[in-house]
XYZ file of N, CA and C in Angstrom:
96
model
N 61.517 160.337 109.478
C 61.312 161.461 108.491
C 61.868 161.191 107.268
N 63.210 160.703 107.193
C 63.751 160.484 105.849
C 63.063 159.470 105.113
N 62.211 158.440 105.749
C 61.799 157.618 104.997
C 60.526 158.216 104.306
N 59.991 159.295 104.541
C 58.802 159.982 104.079
C 59.096 160.697 102.914
N 60.651 161.200 103.098
C 61.221 162.149 102.159
C 61.260 161.619 100.829
N 61.445 160.312 100.815
C 61.842 159.606 99.489
C 60.672 159.629 98.704
N 59.592 158.849 99.092
C 58.346 158.707 98.508
C 57.706 160.109 97.999
N 57.908 160.995 98.986
C 57.247 162.302 98.703
C 57.859 163.113 97.529
N 59.046 162.764 97.295
C 59.723 163.349 96.201
C 59.257 162.921 94.875
N 59.040 161.560 94.945
C 58.370 160.940 93.753
C 56.904 161.458 93.549
N 56.100 161.884 94.579
C 54.897 162.323 94.579
C 53.867 161.132 94.380
N 54.251 160.175 95.364
C 53.583 158.980 95.675
C 52.670 159.091 96.739
N 53.207 159.797 97.655
C 52.300 160.227 98.813
C 51.922 161.815 98.783
N 50.640 161.752 99.087
C 49.811 163.216 98.901
C 50.074 163.793 100.117
N 51.040 164.882 100.318
C 51.377 165.371 101.562
C 50.647 166.805 101.513
N 49.870 167.258 102.360
C 49.132 168.476 102.511
C 50.176 169.485 103.043
N 50.220 170.641 101.922
C 51.241 171.633 102.315
C 52.633 171.717 101.407
N 52.903 170.357 100.675
C 53.824 170.140 99.848
C 53.480 170.448 98.488
N 54.256 170.185 97.630
C 54.116 170.560 96.194
C 53.030 169.493 95.713
N 52.885 168.538 96.478
C 51.667 167.367 96.044
C 50.339 167.734 96.531
N 49.418 168.394 95.996
C 48.045 168.526 96.362
C 47.293 167.398 96.501
N 46.373 167.556 97.313
C 45.539 166.157 97.381
C 44.763 165.971 96.246
N 44.606 166.753 95.409
C 44.024 166.426 94.103
C 44.529 165.913 93.069
N 46.053 166.067 93.100
C 46.520 165.422 92.028
C 48.002 164.883 92.763
N 48.031 163.833 93.436
C 49.178 163.220 94.111
C 50.211 162.583 93.362
N 49.976 162.228 91.953
C 50.944 161.698 91.209
C 51.336 162.531 90.126
N 50.601 163.177 89.543
C 50.791 164.104 88.271
C 51.468 165.284 88.658
N 51.579 165.721 89.999
C 51.892 166.985 90.334
C 53.586 166.962 90.175
N 54.339 165.873 90.885
C 55.572 165.953 90.637
C 56.096 165.340 89.532
N 55.562 164.466 89.040
C 56.009 163.936 87.670
C 55.777 164.798 86.439
N 54.858 165.534 86.393
C 54.346 166.426 85.365
C 54.353 167.986 85.771
N 55.055 168.921 85.349
C 55.021 170.369 85.708
C 53.580 170.776 85.575
């Protein structure tokens, strides 16, 4: 699980239920 936490924080992996919606996988975490 720790392996997924790192990329998810950057917004590279679109995770359903997280701050990264499937519509914006990269722009959500990097740009508010």
